[in-house]
PDB file of C-alpha atoms in Angstrom:
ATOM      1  CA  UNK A   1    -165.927 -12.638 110.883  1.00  0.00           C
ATOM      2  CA  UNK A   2    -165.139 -12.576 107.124  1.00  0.00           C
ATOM      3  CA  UNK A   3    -168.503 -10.843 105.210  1.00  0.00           C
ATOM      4  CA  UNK A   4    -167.063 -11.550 102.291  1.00  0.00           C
ATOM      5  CA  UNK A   5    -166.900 -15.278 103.463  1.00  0.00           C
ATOM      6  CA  UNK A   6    -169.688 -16.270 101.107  1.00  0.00           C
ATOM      7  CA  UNK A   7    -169.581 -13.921  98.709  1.00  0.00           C
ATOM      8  CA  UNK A   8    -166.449 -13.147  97.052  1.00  0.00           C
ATOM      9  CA  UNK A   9    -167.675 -11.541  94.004  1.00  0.00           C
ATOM     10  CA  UNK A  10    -168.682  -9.015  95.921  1.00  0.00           C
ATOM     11  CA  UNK A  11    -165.433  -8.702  97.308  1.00  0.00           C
ATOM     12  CA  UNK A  12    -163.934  -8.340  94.145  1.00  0.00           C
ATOM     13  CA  UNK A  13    -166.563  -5.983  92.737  1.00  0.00           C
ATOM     14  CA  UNK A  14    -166.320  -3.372  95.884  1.00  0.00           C
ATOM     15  CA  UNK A  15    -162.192  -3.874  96.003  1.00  0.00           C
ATOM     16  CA  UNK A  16    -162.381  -2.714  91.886  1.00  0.00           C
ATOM     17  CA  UNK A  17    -164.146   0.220  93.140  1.00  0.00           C
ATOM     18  CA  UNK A  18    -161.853   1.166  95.811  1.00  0.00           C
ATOM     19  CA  UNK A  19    -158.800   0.210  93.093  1.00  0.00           C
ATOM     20  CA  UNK A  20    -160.288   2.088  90.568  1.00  0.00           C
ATOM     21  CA  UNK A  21    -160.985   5.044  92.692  1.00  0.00           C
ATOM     22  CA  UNK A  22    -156.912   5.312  94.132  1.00  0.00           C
ATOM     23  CA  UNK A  23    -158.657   4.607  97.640  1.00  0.00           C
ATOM     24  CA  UNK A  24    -156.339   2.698  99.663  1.00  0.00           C
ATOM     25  CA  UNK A  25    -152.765   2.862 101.292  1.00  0.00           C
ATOM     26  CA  UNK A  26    -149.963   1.409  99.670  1.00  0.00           C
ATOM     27  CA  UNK A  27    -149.145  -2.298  99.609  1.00  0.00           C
ATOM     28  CA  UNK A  28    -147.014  -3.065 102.784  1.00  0.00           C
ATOM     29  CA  UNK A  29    -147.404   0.030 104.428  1.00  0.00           C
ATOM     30  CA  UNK A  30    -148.273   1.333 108.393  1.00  0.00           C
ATOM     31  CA  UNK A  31    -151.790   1.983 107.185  1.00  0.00           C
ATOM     32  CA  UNK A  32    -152.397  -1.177 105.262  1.00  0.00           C
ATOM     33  CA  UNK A  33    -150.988  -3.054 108.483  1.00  0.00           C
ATOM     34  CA  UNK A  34    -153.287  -1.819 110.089  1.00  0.00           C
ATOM     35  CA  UNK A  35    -156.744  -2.414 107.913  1.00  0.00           C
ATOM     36  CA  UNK A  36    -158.262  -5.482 108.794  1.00  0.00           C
ATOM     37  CA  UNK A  37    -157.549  -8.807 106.432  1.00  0.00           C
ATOM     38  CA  UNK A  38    -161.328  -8.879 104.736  1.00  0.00           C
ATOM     39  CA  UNK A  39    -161.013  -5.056 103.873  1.00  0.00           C
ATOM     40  CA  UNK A  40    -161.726  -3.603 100.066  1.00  0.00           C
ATOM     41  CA  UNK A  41    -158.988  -0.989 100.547  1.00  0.00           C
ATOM     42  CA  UNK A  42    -156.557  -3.954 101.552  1.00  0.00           C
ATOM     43  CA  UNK A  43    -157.541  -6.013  98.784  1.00  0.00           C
ATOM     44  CA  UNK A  44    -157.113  -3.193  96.078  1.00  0.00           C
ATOM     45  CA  UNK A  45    -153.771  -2.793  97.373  1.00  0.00           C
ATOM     46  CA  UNK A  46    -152.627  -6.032  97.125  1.00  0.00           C
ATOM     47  CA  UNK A  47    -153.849  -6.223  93.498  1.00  0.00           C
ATOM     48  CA  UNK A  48    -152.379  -2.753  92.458  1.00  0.00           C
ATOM     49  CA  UNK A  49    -148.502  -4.597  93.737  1.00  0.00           C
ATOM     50  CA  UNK A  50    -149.879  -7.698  92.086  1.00  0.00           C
ATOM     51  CA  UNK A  51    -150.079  -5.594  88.632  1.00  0.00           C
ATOM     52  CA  UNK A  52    -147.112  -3.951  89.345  1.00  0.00           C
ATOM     53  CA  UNK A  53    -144.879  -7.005  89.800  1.00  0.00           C
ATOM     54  CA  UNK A  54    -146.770  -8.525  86.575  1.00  0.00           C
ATOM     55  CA  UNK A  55    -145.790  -5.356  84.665  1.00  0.00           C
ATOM     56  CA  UNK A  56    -142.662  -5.528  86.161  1.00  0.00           C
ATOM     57  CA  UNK A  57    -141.492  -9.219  85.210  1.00  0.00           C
ATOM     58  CA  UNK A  58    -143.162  -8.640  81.525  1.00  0.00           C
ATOM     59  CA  UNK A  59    -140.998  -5.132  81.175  1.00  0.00           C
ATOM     60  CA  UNK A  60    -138.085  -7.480  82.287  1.00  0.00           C
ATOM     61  CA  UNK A  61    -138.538 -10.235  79.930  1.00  0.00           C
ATOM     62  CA  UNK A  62    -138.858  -8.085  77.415  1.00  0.00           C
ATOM     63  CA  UNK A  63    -135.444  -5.935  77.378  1.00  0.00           C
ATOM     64  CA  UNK A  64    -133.583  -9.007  78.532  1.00  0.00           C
ATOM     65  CA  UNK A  65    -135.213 -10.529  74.900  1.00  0.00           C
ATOM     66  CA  UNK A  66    -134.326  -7.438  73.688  1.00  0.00           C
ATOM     67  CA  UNK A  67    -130.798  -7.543  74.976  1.00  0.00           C
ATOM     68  CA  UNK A  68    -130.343 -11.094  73.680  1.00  0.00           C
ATOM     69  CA  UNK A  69    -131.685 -10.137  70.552  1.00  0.00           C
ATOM     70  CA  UNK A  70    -130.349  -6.333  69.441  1.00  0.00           C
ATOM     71  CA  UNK A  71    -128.040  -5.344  72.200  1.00  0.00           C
ATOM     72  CA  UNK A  72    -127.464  -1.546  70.617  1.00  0.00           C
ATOM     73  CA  UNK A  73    -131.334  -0.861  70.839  1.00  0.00           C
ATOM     74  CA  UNK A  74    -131.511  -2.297  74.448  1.00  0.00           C
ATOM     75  CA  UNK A  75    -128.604  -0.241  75.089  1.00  0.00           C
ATOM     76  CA  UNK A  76    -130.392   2.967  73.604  1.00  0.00           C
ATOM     77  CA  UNK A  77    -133.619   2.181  75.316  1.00  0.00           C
ATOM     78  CA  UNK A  78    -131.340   1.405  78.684  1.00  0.00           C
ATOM     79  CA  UNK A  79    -129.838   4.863  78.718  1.00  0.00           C
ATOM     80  CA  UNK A  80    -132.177   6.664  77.318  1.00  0.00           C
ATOM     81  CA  UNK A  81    -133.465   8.098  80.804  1.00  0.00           C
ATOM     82  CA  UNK A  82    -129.555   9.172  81.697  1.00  0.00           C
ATOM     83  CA  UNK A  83    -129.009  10.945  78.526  1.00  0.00           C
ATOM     84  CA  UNK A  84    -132.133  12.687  78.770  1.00  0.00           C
ATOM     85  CA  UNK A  85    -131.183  13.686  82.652  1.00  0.00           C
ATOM     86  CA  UNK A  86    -127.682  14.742  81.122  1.00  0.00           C
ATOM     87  CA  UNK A  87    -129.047  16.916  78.109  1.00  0.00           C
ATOM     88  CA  UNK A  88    -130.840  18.878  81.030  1.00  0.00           C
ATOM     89  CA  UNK A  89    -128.251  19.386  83.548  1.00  0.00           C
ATOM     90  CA  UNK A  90    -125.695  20.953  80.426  1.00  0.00           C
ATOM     91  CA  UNK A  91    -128.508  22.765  79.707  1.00  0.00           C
ATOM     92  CA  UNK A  92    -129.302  23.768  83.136  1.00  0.00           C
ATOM     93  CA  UNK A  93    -125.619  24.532  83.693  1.00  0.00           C
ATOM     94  CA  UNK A  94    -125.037  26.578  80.657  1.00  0.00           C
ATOM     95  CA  UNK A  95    -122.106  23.893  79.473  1.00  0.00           C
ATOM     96  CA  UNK A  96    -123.885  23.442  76.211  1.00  0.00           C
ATOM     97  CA  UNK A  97    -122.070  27.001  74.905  1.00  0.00           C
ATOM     98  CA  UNK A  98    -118.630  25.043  76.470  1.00  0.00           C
ATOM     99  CA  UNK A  99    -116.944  23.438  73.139  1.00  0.00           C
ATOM    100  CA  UNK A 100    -116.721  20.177  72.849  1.00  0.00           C
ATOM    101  CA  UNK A 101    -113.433  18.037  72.589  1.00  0.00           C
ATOM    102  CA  UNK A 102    -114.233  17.274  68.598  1.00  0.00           C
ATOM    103  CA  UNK A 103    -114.676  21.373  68.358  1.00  0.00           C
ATOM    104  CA  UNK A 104    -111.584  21.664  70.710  1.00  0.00           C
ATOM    105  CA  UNK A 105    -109.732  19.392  68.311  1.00  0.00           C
ATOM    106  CA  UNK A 106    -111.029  21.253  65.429  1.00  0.00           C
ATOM    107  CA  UNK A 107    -109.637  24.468  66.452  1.00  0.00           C
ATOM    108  CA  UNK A 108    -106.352  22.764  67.273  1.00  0.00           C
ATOM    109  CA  UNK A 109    -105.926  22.387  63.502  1.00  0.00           C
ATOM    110  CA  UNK A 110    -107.737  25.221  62.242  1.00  0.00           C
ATOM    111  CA  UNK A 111    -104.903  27.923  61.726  1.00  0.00           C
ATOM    112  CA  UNK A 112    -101.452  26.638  60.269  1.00  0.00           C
ATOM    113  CA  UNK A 113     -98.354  26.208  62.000  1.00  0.00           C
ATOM    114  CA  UNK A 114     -96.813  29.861  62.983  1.00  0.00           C
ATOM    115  CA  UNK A 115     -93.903  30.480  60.863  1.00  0.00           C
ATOM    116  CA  UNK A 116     -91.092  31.337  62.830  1.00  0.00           C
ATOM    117  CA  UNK A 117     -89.883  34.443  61.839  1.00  0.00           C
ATOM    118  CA  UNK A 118     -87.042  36.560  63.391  1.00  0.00           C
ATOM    119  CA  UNK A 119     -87.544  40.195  63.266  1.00  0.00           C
ATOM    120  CA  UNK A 120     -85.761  43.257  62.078  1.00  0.00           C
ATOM    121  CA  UNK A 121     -84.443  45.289  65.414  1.00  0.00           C
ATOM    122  CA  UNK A 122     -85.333  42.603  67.842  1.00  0.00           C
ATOM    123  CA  UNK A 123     -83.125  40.085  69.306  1.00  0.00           C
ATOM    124  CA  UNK A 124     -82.825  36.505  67.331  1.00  0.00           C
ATOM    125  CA  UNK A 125     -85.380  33.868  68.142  1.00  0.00           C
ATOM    126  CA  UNK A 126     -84.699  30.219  69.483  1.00  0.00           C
ATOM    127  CA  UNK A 127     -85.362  27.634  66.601  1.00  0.00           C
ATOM    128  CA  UNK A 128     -88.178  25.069  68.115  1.00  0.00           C
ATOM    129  CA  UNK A 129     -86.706  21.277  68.008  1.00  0.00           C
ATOM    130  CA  UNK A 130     -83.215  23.093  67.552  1.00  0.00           C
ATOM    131  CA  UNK A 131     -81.432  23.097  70.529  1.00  0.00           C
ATOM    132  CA  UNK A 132     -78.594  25.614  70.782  1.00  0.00           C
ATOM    133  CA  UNK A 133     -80.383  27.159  67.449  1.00  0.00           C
ATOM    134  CA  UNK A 134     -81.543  31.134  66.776  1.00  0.00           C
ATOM    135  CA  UNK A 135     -82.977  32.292  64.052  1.00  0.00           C
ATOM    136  CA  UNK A 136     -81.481  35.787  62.764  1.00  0.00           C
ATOM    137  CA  UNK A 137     -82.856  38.809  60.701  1.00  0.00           C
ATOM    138  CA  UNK A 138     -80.153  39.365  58.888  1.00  0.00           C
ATOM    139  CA  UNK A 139     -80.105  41.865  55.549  1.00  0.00           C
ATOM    140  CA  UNK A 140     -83.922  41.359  55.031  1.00  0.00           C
ATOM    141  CA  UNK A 141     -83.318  37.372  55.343  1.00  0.00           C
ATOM    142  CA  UNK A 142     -84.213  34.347  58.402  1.00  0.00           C
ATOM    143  CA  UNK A 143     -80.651  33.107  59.111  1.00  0.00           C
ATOM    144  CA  UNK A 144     -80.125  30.308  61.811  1.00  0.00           C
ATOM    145  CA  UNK A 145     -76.972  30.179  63.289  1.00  0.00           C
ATOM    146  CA  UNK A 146     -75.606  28.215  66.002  1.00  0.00           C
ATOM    147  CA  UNK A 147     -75.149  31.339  68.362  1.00  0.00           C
ATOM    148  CA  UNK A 148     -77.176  33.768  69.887  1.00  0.00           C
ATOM    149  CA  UNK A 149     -74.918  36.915  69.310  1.00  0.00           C
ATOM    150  CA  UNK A 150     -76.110  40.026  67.675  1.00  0.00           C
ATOM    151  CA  UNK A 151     -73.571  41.065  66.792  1.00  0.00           C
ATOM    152  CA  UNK A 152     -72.208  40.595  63.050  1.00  0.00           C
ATOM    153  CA  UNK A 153     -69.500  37.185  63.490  1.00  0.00           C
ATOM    154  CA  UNK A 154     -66.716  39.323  61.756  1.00  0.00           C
ATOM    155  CA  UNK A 155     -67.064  42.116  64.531  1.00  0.00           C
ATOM    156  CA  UNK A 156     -67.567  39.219  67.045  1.00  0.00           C
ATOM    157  CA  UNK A 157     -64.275  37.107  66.528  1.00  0.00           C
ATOM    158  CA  UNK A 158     -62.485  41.063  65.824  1.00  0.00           C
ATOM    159  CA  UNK A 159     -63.022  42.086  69.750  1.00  0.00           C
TER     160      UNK A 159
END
């Protein structure tokens, strides 16, 4: 028998209590199955899923408006949970000390092309985007000649 049957302010009252005071199993669960259907801790459960479907459909209705409305702030306040989680794990990691690609690209173009230069004593150098191409030291100057020889072309064509 229901003894809240003809009073059901004092159902409410006593389930606020119980609500209030986080006693009671959650909403659909083993232990709620198995409280009986007038109980205050049964009641308070139903009414915390109650609240949190209300808060649920109001939090929806408002970023979908927000969506509709300014689609880079719902964006922002979409992801804002992921970028947070993603600032911790490179700090977690250590990859905040890894460059980025704009510092990557940076340093790409930082120094100026090397100048190819051919030096004295050493053998001649290929000439990049020069096939067939070697640049020569050659009394104190960068010669490029189509040949790879050492060898001066006069004493070359002699032997």
């Amino acid at each position: 028998m229901n003894r809240y049957a003809d009073d059901p302010v004092a159902l409410w009252a006593e389930a606020k209590a119980v609500y209030l005071a986080s006693d009671y199993p959650a909403y659909g669960s083993p232990e709620w199955r198995e409280l009986p259907p007038d109980s205050t801790q049964r009641f308070a459960a139903v009414l915390e899923a109650a609240e949190m479907w209300r808060r649920h459909g109001a939090e929806r209705a408002r970023l979908d408006h927000l969506r509709d409305t300014d689609p880079g702030a719902w964006w922002r306040e979409a992801t804002d949970d992921a970028e947070a989680e993603a600032r911790r794990t490179v700090r977690r990691l250590g990859l905040s000390s890894a460059p980025t690609a704009a510092e990557r690209e940076a340093l790409r173009h930082a120094l100026p092309p090397h100048q190819l230069r051919a030096a004295p004593g050493w053998p001649p150098v290929a000439v990049p985007g020069r096939p067939g191409w070697w640049r020569h030291h050659v009394d104190g100057r960068q010669v490029d000649l189509p040949h790879r020889d050492t060898a001066e072309p006069e004493r070359r064509h002699a032997a």
